[in-house]
Every structure is written in structure tokens, then in C-alpha cells.
PDB file of C-alpha atoms in Angstrom:
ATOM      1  CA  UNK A1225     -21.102  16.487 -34.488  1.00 43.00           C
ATOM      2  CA  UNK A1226     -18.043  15.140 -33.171  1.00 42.00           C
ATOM      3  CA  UNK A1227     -17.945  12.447 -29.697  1.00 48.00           C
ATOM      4  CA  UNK A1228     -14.815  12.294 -27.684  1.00 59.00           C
ATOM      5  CA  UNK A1229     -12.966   9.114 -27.943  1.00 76.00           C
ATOM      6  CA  UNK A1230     -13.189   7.039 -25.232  1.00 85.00           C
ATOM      7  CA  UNK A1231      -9.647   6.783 -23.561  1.00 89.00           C
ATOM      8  CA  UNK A1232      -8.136   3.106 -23.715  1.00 95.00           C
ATOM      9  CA  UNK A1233      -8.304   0.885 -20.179  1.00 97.00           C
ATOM     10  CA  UNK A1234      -5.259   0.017 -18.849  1.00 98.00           C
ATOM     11  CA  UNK A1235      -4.422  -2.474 -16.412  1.00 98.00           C
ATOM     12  CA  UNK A1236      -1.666  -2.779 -14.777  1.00 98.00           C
ATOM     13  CA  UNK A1237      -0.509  -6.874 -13.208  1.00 98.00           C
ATOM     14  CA  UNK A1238       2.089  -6.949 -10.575  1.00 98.00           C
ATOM     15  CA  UNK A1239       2.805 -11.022  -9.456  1.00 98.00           C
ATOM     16  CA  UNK A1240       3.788 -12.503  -6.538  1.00 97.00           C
ATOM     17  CA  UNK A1241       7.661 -13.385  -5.374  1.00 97.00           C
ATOM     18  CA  UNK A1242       8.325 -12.466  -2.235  1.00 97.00           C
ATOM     19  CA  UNK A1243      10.612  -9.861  -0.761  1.00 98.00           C
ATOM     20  CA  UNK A1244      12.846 -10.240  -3.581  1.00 98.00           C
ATOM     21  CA  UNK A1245       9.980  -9.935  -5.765  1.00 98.00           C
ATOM     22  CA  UNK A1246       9.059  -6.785  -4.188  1.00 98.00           C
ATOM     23  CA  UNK A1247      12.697  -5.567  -4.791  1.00 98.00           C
ATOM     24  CA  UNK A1248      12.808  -6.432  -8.253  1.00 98.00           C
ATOM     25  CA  UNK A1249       8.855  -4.843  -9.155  1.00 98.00           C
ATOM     26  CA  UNK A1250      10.208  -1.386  -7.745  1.00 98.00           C
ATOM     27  CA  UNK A1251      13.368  -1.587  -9.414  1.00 98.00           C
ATOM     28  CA  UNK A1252      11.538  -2.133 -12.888  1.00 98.00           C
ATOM     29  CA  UNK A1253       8.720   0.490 -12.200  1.00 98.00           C
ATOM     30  CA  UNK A1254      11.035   2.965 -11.058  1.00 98.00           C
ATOM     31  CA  UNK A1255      13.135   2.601 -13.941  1.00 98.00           C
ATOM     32  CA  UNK A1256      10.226   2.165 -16.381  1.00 98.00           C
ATOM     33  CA  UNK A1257       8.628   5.718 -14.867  1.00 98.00           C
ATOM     34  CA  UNK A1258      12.153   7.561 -14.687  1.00 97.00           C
ATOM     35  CA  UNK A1259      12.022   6.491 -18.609  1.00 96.00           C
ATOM     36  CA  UNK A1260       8.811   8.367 -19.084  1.00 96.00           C
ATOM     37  CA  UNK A1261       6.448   5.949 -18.842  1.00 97.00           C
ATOM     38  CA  UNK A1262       3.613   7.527 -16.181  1.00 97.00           C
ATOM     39  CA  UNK A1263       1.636   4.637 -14.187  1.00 98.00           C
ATOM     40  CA  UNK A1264      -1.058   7.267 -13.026  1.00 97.00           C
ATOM     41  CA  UNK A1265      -2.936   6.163 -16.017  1.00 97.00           C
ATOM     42  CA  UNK A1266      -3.888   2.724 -14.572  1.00 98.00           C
ATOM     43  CA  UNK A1267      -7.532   2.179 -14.857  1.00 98.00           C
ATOM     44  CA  UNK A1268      -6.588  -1.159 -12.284  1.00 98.00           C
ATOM     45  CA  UNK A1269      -3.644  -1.767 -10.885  1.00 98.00           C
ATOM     46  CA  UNK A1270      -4.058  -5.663  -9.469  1.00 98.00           C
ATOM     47  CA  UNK A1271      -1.685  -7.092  -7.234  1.00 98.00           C
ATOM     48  CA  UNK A1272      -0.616 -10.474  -5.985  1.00 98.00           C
ATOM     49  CA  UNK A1273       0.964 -11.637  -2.873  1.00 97.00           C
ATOM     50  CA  UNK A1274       4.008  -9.557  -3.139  1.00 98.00           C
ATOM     51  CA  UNK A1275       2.353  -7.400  -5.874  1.00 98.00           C
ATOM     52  CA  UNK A1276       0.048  -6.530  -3.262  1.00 98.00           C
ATOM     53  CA  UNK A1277       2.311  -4.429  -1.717  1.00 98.00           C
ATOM     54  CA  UNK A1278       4.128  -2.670  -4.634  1.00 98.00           C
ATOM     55  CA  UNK A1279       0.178  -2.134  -5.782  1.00 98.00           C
ATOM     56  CA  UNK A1280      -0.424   0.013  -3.144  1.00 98.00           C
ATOM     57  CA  UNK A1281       2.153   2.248  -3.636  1.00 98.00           C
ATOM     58  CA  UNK A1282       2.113   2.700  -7.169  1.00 98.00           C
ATOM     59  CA  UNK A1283      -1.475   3.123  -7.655  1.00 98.00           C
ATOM     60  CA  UNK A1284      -1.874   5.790  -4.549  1.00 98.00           C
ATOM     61  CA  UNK A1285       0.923   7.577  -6.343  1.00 98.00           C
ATOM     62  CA  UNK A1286       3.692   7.455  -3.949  1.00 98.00           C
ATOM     63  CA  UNK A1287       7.337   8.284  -5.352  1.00 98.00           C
ATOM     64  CA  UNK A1288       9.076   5.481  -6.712  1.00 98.00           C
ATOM     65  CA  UNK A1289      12.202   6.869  -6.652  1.00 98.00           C
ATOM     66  CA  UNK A1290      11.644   7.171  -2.661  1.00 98.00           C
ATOM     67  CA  UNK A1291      10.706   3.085  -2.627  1.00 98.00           C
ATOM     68  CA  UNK A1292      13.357   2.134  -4.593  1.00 98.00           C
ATOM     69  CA  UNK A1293      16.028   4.005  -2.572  1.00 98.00           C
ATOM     70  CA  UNK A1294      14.424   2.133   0.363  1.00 98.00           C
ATOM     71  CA  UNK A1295      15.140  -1.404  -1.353  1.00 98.00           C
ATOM     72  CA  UNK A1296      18.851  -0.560  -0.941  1.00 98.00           C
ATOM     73  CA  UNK A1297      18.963  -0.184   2.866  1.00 97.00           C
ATOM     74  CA  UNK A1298      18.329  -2.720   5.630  1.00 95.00           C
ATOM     75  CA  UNK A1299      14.692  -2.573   7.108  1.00 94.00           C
ATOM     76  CA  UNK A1300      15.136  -4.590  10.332  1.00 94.00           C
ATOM     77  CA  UNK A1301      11.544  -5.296  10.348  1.00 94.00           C
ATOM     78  CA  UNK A1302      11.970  -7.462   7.659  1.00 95.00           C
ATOM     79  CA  UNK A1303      12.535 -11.250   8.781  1.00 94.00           C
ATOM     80  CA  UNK A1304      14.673 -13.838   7.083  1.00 91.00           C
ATOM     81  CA  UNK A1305      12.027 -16.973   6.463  1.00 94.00           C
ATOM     82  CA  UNK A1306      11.874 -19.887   3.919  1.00 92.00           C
ATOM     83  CA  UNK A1307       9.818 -22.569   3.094  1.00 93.00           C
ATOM     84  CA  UNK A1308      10.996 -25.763   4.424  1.00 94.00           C
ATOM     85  CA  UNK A1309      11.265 -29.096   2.145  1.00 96.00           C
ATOM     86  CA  UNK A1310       8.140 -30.279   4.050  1.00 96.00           C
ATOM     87  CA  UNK A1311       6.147 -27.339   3.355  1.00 96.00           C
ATOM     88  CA  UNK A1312       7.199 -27.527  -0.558  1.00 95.00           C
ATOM     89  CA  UNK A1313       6.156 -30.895  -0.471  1.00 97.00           C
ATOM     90  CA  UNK A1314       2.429 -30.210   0.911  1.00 97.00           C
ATOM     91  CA  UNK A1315       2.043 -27.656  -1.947  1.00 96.00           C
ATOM     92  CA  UNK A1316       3.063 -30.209  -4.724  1.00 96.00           C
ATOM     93  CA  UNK A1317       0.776 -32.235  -3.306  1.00 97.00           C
ATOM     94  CA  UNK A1318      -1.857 -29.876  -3.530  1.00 96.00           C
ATOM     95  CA  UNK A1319      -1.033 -28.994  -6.902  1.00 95.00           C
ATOM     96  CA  UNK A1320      -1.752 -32.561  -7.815  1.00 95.00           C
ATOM     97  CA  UNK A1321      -4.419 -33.119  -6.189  1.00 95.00           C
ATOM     98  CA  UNK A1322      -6.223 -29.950  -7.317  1.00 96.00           C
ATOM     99  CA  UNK A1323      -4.736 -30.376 -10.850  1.00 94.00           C
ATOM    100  CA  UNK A1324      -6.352 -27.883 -13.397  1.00 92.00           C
ATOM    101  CA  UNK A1325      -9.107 -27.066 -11.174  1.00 95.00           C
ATOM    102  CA  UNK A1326      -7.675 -24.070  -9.563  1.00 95.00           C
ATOM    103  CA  UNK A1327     -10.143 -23.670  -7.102  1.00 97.00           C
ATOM    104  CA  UNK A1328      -9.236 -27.076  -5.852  1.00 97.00           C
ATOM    105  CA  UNK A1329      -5.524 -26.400  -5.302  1.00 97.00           C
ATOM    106  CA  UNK A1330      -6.537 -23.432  -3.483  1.00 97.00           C
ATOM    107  CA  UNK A1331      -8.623 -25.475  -1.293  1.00 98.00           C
ATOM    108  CA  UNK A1332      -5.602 -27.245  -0.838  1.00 98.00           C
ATOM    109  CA  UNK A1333      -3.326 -24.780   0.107  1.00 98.00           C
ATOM    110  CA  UNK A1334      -6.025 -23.449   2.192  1.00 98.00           C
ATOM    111  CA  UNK A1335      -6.023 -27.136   4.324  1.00 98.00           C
ATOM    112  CA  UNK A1336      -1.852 -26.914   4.422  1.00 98.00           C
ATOM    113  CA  UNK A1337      -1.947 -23.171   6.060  1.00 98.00           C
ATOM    114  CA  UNK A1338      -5.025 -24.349   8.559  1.00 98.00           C
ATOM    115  CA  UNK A1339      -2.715 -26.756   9.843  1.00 97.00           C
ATOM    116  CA  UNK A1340      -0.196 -24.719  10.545  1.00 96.00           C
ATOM    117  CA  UNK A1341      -2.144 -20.926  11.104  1.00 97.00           C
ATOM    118  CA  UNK A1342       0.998 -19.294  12.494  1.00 97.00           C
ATOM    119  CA  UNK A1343       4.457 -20.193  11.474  1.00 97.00           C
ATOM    120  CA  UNK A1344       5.962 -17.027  12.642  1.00 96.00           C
ATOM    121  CA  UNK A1345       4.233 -14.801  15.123  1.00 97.00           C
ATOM    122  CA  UNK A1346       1.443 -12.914  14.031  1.00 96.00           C
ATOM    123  CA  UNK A1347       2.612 -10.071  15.720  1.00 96.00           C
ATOM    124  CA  UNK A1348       5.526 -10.379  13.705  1.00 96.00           C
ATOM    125  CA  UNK A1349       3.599 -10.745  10.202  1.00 96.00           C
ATOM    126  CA  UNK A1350       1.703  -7.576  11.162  1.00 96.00           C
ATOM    127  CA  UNK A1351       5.239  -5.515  11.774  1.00 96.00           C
ATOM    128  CA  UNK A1352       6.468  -6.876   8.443  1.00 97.00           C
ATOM    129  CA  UNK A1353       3.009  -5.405   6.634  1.00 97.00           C
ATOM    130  CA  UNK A1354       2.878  -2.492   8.239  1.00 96.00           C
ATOM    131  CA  UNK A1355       6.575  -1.534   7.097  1.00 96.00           C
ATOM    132  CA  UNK A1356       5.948  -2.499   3.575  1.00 97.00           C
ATOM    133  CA  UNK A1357       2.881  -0.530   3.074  1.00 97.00           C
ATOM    134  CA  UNK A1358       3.221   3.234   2.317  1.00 97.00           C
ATOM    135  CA  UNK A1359      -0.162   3.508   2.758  1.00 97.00           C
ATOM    136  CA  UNK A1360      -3.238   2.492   4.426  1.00 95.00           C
ATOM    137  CA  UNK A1361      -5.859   3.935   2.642  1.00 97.00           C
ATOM    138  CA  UNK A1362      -7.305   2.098  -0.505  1.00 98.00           C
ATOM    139  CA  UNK A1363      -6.382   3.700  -3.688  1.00 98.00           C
ATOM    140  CA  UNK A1364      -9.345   3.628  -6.485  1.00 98.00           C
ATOM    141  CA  UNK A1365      -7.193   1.723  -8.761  1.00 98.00           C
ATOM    142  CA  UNK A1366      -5.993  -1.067  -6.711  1.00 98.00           C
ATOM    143  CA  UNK A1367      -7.452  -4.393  -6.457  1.00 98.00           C
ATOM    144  CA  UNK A1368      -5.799  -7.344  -4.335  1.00 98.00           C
ATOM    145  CA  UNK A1369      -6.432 -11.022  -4.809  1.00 98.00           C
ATOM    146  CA  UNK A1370      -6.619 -13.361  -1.772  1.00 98.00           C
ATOM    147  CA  UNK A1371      -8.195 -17.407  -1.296  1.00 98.00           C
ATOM    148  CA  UNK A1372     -10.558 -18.388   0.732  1.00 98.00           C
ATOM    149  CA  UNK A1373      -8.987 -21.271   2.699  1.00 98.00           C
ATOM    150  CA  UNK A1374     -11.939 -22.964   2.677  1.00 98.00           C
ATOM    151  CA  UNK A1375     -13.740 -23.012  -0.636  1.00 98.00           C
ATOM    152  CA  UNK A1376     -10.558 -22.231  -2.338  1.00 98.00           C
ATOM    153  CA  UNK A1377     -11.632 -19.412  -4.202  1.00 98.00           C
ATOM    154  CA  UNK A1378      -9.996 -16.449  -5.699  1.00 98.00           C
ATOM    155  CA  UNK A1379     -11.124 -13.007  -4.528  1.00 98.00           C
ATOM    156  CA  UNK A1380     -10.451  -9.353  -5.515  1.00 98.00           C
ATOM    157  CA  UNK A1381     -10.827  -7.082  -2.651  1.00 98.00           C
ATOM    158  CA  UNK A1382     -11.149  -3.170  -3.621  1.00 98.00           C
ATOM    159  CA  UNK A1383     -12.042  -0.249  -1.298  1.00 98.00           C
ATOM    160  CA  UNK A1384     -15.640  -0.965  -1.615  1.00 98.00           C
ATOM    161  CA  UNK A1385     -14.922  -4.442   0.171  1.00 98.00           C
ATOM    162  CA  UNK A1386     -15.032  -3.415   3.873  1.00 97.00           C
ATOM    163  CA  UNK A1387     -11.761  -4.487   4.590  1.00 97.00           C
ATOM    164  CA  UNK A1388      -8.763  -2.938   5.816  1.00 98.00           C
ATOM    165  CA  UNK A1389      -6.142  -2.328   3.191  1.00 98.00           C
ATOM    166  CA  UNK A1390      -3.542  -3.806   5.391  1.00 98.00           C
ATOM    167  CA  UNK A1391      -5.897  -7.211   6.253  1.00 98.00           C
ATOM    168  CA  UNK A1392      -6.432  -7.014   2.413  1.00 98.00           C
ATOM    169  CA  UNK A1393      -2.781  -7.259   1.627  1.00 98.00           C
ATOM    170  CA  UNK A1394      -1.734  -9.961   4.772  1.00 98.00           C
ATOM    171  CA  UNK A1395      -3.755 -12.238   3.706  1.00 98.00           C
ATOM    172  CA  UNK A1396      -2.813 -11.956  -0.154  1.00 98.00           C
ATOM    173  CA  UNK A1397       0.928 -13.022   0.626  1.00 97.00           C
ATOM    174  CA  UNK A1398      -0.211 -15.401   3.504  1.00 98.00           C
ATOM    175  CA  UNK A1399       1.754 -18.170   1.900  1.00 98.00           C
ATOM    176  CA  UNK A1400       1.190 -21.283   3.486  1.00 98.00           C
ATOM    177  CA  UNK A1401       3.495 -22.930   5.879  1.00 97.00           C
ATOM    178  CA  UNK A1402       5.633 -19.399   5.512  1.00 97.00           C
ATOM    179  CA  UNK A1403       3.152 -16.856   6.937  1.00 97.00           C
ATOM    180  CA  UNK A1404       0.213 -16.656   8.898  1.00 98.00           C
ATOM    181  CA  UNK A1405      -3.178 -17.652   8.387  1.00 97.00           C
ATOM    182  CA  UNK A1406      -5.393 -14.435   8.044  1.00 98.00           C
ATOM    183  CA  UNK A1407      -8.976 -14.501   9.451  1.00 97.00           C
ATOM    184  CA  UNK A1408     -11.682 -11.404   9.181  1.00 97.00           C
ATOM    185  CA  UNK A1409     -15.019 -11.233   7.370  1.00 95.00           C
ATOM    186  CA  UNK A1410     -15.555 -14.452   9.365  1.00 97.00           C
ATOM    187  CA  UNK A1411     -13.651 -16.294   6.623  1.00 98.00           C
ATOM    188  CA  UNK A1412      -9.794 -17.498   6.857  1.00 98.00           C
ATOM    189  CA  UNK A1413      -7.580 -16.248   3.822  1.00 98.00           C
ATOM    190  CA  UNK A1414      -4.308 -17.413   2.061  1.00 98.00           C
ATOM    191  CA  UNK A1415      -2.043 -16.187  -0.419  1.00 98.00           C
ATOM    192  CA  UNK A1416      -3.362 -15.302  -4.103  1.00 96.00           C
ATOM    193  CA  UNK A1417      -0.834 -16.363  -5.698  1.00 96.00           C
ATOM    194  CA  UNK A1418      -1.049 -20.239  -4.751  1.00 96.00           C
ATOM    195  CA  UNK A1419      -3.695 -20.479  -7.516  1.00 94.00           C
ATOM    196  CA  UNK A1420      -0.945 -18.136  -9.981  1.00 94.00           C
ATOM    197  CA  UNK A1421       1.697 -15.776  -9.604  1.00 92.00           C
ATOM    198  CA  UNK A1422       0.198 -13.174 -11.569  1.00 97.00           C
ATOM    199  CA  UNK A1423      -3.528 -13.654 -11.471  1.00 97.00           C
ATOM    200  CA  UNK A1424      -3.297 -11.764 -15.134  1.00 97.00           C
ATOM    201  CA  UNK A1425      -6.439 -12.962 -16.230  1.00 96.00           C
ATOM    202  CA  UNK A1426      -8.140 -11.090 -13.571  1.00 97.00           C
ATOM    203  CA  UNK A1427      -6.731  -8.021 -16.059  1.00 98.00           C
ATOM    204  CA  UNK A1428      -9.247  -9.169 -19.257  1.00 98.00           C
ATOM    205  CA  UNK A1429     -11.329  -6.418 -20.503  1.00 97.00           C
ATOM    206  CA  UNK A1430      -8.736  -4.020 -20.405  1.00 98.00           C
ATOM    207  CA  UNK A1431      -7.882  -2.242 -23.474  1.00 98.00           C
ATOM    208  CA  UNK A1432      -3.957  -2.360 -22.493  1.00 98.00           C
ATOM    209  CA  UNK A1433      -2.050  -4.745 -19.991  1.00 98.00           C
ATOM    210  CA  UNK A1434       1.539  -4.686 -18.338  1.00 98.00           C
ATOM    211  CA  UNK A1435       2.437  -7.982 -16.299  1.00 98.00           C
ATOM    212  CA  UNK A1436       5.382  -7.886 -13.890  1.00 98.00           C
ATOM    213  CA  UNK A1437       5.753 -11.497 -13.126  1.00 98.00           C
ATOM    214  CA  UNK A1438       8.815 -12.294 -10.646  1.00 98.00           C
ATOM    215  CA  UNK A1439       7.465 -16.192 -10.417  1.00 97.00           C
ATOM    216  CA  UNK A1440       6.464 -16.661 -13.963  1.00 96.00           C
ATOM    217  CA  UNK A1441       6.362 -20.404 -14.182  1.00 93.00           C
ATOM    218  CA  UNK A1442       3.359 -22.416 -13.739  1.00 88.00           C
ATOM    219  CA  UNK A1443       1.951 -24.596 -11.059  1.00 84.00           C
ATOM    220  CA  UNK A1444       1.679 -28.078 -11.968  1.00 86.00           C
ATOM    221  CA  UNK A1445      -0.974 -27.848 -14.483  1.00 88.00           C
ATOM    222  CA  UNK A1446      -1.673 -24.370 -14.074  1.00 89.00           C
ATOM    223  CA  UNK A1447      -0.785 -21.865 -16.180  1.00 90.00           C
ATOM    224  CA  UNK A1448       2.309 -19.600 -16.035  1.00 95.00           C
ATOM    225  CA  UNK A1449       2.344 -16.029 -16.648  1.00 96.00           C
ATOM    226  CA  UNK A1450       3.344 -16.612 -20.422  1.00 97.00           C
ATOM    227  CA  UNK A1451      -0.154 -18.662 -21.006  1.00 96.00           C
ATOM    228  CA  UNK A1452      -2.002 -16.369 -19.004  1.00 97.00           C
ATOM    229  CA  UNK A1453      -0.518 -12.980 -21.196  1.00 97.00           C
ATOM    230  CA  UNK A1454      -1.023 -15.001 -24.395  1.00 97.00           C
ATOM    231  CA  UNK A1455      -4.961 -15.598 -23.898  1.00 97.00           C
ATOM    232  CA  UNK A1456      -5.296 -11.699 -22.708  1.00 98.00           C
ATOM    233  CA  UNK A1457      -3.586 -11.026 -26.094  1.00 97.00           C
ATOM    234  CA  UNK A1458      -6.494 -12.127 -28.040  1.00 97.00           C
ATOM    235  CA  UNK A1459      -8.538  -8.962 -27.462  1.00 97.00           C
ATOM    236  CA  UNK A1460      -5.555  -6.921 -25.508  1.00 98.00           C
ATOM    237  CA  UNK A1461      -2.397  -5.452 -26.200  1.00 98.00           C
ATOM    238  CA  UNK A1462      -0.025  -7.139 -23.783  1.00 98.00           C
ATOM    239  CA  UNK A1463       3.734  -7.217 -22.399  1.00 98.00           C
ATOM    240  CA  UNK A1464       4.695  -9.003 -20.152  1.00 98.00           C
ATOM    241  CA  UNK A1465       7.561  -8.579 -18.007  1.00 98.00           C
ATOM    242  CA  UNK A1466      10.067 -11.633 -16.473  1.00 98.00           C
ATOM    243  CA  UNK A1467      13.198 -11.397 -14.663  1.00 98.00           C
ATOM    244  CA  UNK A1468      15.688 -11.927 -17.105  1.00 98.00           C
ATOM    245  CA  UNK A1469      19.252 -13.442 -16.442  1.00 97.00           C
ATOM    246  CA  UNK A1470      20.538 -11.290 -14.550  1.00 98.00           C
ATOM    247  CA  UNK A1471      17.863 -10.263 -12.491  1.00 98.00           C
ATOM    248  CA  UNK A1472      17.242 -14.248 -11.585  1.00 98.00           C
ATOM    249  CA  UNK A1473      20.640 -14.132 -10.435  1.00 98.00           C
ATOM    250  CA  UNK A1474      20.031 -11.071  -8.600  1.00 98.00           C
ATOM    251  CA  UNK A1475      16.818 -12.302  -7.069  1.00 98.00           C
ATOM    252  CA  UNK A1476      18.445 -15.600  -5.554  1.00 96.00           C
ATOM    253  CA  UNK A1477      16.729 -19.022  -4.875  1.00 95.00           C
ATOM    254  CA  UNK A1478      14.638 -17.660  -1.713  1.00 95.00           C
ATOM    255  CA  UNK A1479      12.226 -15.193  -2.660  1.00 96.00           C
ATOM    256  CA  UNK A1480      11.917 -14.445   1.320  1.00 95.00           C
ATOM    257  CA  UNK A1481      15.477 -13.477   1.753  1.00 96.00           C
ATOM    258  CA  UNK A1482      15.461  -9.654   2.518  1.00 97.00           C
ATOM    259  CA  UNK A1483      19.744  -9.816   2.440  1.00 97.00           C
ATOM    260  CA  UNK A1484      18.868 -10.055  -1.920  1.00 97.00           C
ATOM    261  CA  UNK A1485      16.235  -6.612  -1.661  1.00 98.00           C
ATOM    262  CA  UNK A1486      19.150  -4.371  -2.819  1.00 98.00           C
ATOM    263  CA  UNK A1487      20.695  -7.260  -5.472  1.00 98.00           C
ATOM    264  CA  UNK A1488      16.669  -7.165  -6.964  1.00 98.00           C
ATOM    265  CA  UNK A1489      16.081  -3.840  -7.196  1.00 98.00           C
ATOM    266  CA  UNK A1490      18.821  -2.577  -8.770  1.00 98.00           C
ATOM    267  CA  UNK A1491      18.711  -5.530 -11.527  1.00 98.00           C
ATOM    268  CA  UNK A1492      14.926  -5.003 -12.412  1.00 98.00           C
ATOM    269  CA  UNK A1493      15.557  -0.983 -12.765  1.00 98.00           C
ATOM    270  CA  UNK A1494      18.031  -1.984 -15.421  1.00 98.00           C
ATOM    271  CA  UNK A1495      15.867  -3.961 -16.587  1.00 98.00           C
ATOM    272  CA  UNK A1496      13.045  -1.707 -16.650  1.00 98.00           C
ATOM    273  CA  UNK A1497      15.001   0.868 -18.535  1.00 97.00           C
ATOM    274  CA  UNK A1498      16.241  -1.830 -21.369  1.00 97.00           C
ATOM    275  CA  UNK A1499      12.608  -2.003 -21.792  1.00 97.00           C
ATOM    276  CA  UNK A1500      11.016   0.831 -21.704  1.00 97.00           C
ATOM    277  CA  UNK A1501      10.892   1.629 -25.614  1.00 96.00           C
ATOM    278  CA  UNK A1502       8.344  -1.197 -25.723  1.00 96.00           C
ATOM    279  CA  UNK A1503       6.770  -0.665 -22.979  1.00 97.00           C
ATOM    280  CA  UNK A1504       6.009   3.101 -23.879  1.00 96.00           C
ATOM    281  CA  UNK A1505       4.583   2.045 -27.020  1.00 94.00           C
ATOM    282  CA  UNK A1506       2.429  -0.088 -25.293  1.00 95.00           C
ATOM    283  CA  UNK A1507       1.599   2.440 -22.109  1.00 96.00           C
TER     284      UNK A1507
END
């Protein structure tokens, strides 16, 4: 007697980066699935900050093609913010002072975004979520990191978590001292990707891994997206994905800029097609 074979896990890691990083994540999905390569096969797709976002629309199946076109064009809900010298500042300090602990530099972050809970309107933070998500149902796949601002610790919120998807992905890309604070479950949240930019190792156990990391570097003594896919590698197959020249230039020094969303996309599609042979083999 025969058994089927179990099908292999696959897991696919989309970072944090801002509005450029959004850009540039569409562009290299869209030109990764226009190459054949079918994301409907994601056992978890698990998204960061900005990755939150593009998450949410890959893994409840909505066109790509459709999001990338909408990269290219001006969304005037989209607000032009940065993070000032003295906000950079508090976050190196937290990185030092949490060191490798990662828990305490998320405590940290949480302490820099409590004194400061609304940098920009919240009613302006909700307008910008609201136009980024396609959706606001949770798909099955998708699972979205966010830190307590408290304790400092990294959760995953799913669709069994009892929270709204679009509370789910505020307060994963509530980056300190940039945007708002986010409060529900009687707990105060702030961006997953202070801790890491991809959160990849959230992806072990998975048989197969793809990591779109717009950020890749590390924080302080934290590890960057290249650490985190090597020690996944050990019992996964793994590629990970970086801007590469020309999609840094593309991408700009503000991540938050929304005037670089057409720049972004169109460099990470060409980047997702120049990889999609080994991506394919992977997928």
C-alpha cells in the first residue's frame, strides 16, 4: 500500500521598509508571479511592518498585477513623514540599551512611542491603513507580528486572535516617533519590525522559505535578515531576497516617502523577474 506524500510547507517572509518598501515587495511579487511562480501555495505568509500590508494582499489572493499598477499612481492618502534625528537617536539608544536581548529593545522602543503616542493624527494613520489594505478580512495564511510596548514582546496575530485585521496591521508598522501608538486588547502595540525587519525566524519549521527583506541590515546587535535566513537554512531551503543596486537607488534614503512608490516598484519587478529561475526552483 502506497501513502500520499505529504506536500512541503512553505512560508512565505515579507520585511518591513516603509512605503517604499511596500513599493518595492509588490514590484518583486508581481514580477516573481507574472514569471510563473504561484504564491497561493503559502502555508504562512508572515508580514512585518510594511510586510504587513503586502501580506494581506498576497495571501487573500488579490491580483498583483492590480497592486502594482496602483504603486505607479499618486494615492493622496498617503502622507509624506520621516523620522527626525531625535527620534533616530532614541532608537539607537534603545538598541544599546536592549543589546542582544530583543525583548529589551522592544521594551525600549515601546517607552520612545509612549512618549510620543501620536506624532501624526490618528485619524490620519487610520486613512493611510485603510487605503493600503485590499482587504479586511483575515486570510488563513497570514500572520502579522506586532510588540507589546510594555513587555517588549514579539507577537503573531492570525484570524483566530480577536483582532481586527486592520488594528492587526496599524500597530505592526506603528514605528515609533513616526506613527501612532496603537492600543486594543487592553495592551499598547508598536511596530514589529523594531526587534527585526524580517522577523524570518518566526518562518522555522517550514519545509521552504522566501524572505523579501527591504531593510536587511541588522539592529545594533541584532541580527539582519542574512543571519536570520542562514540559521533557517539549517533544516530549510531558503532565499532570501534584498534590494539590489538599483532598487536601493530606487527606494531612496526615506522609506516613508510615497513620491519613491513608483521608482520601488518598478525596480523590485525587475528584480523579481532576474530572479525568478531561482526562486522557482525553490517555490
Amino acid at each position: 500500500m502506497t501513502h500520499p506524500t505529504q506536500p512541503p510547507s512553505r512560508a512565505l517572509v515579507l520585511g518591513g521598509g516603509g512605503v517604499t518598501g511596500i513599493a518595492w515587495e509588490v514590484g518583486v511579487l508581481a514580477g516573481l508571479a507574472a514569471s510563473g511562480v504561484d504564491w497561493s501555495k503559502a502555508t504562512s505568509v508572515i508580514g512585518t511592518s510594511a510586510g504587513s500590508f503586502v501580506g494581506a494582499a498576497v495571501a487573500s489572493g488579490y491580483d498583483l498585477e492590480r497592486l502594482f499598477a496602483a504603486q505607479l499612481v499618486p494615492d493622496e492618502n498617503e502622507v509624506d513623514v520621516t523620522a527626525s534625528e531625535d527620534t533616530m537617536q532614541a532608537w539607537w539608544a534603545a538598541l544599546a540599551e536592549g543589546g542582544d536581548d530583543p525583548r529589551k529593545v522592544g521594551a525600549a522602543m515601546g517607552r520612545i512611542a509612549q512618549a510620543d503616542p501620536e506624532p501624526v493624527p490618528a485619524a490620519v494613520r487610520r486613512r493611510v491603513v485603510a487605503s493600503r489594505l485590499v482587504t479586511t478580512n483575515w486570510p488563513t495564511a497570514l500572520k502579522v507580528t506586532a510588540i507589546d510596548a510594555d513587555t517588549g514582546e514579539l507577537h503573531l496575530f492570525d484570524r483566530h486572535s480577536g483582532v481586527e485585521l486592520a488594528d492587526a496591521v496599524a500597530a505592526s508598522g506603528a514605528v515609533p516617533g513616526v506613527w501612532p501608538l496603537e492600543r486594543f486588547q487592553g495592551r499598547s502595540w508598536v511596530d514589529g519590525g523594531m526587534v527585526s525587519t524580517t522577523n524570518a525566524r518566526q518562518a522555522a519549521g517550514h519545509d521552504r522559505i522566501v524572505i523579501l527583506a527591504p531593510m536587511p541590515a541588522g539592529y545594533g546587535r541584532i541580527p539582519g535578515a542574512a543571519a536570520d535566513a542562514e540559521a533557517l537554512a539549517e533544516s530549510a531551503d531558503v532565499r532570501l531576497i534584498a534590494p539590489d543596486e538599483h532598487s536601493v537607488e530606487s527606494i531612496g534614503p526615506n522609506p516613508y516617502d510615497p513620491q519613491r512608490r513608483p521608482a520601488a516598484a518598478q525596480a523590485g519587478r525587475a528584480q523579481g523577474e532576474a530572479v525568478a529561475d531561482n526562486v522557482s526552483m525553490l517555490w
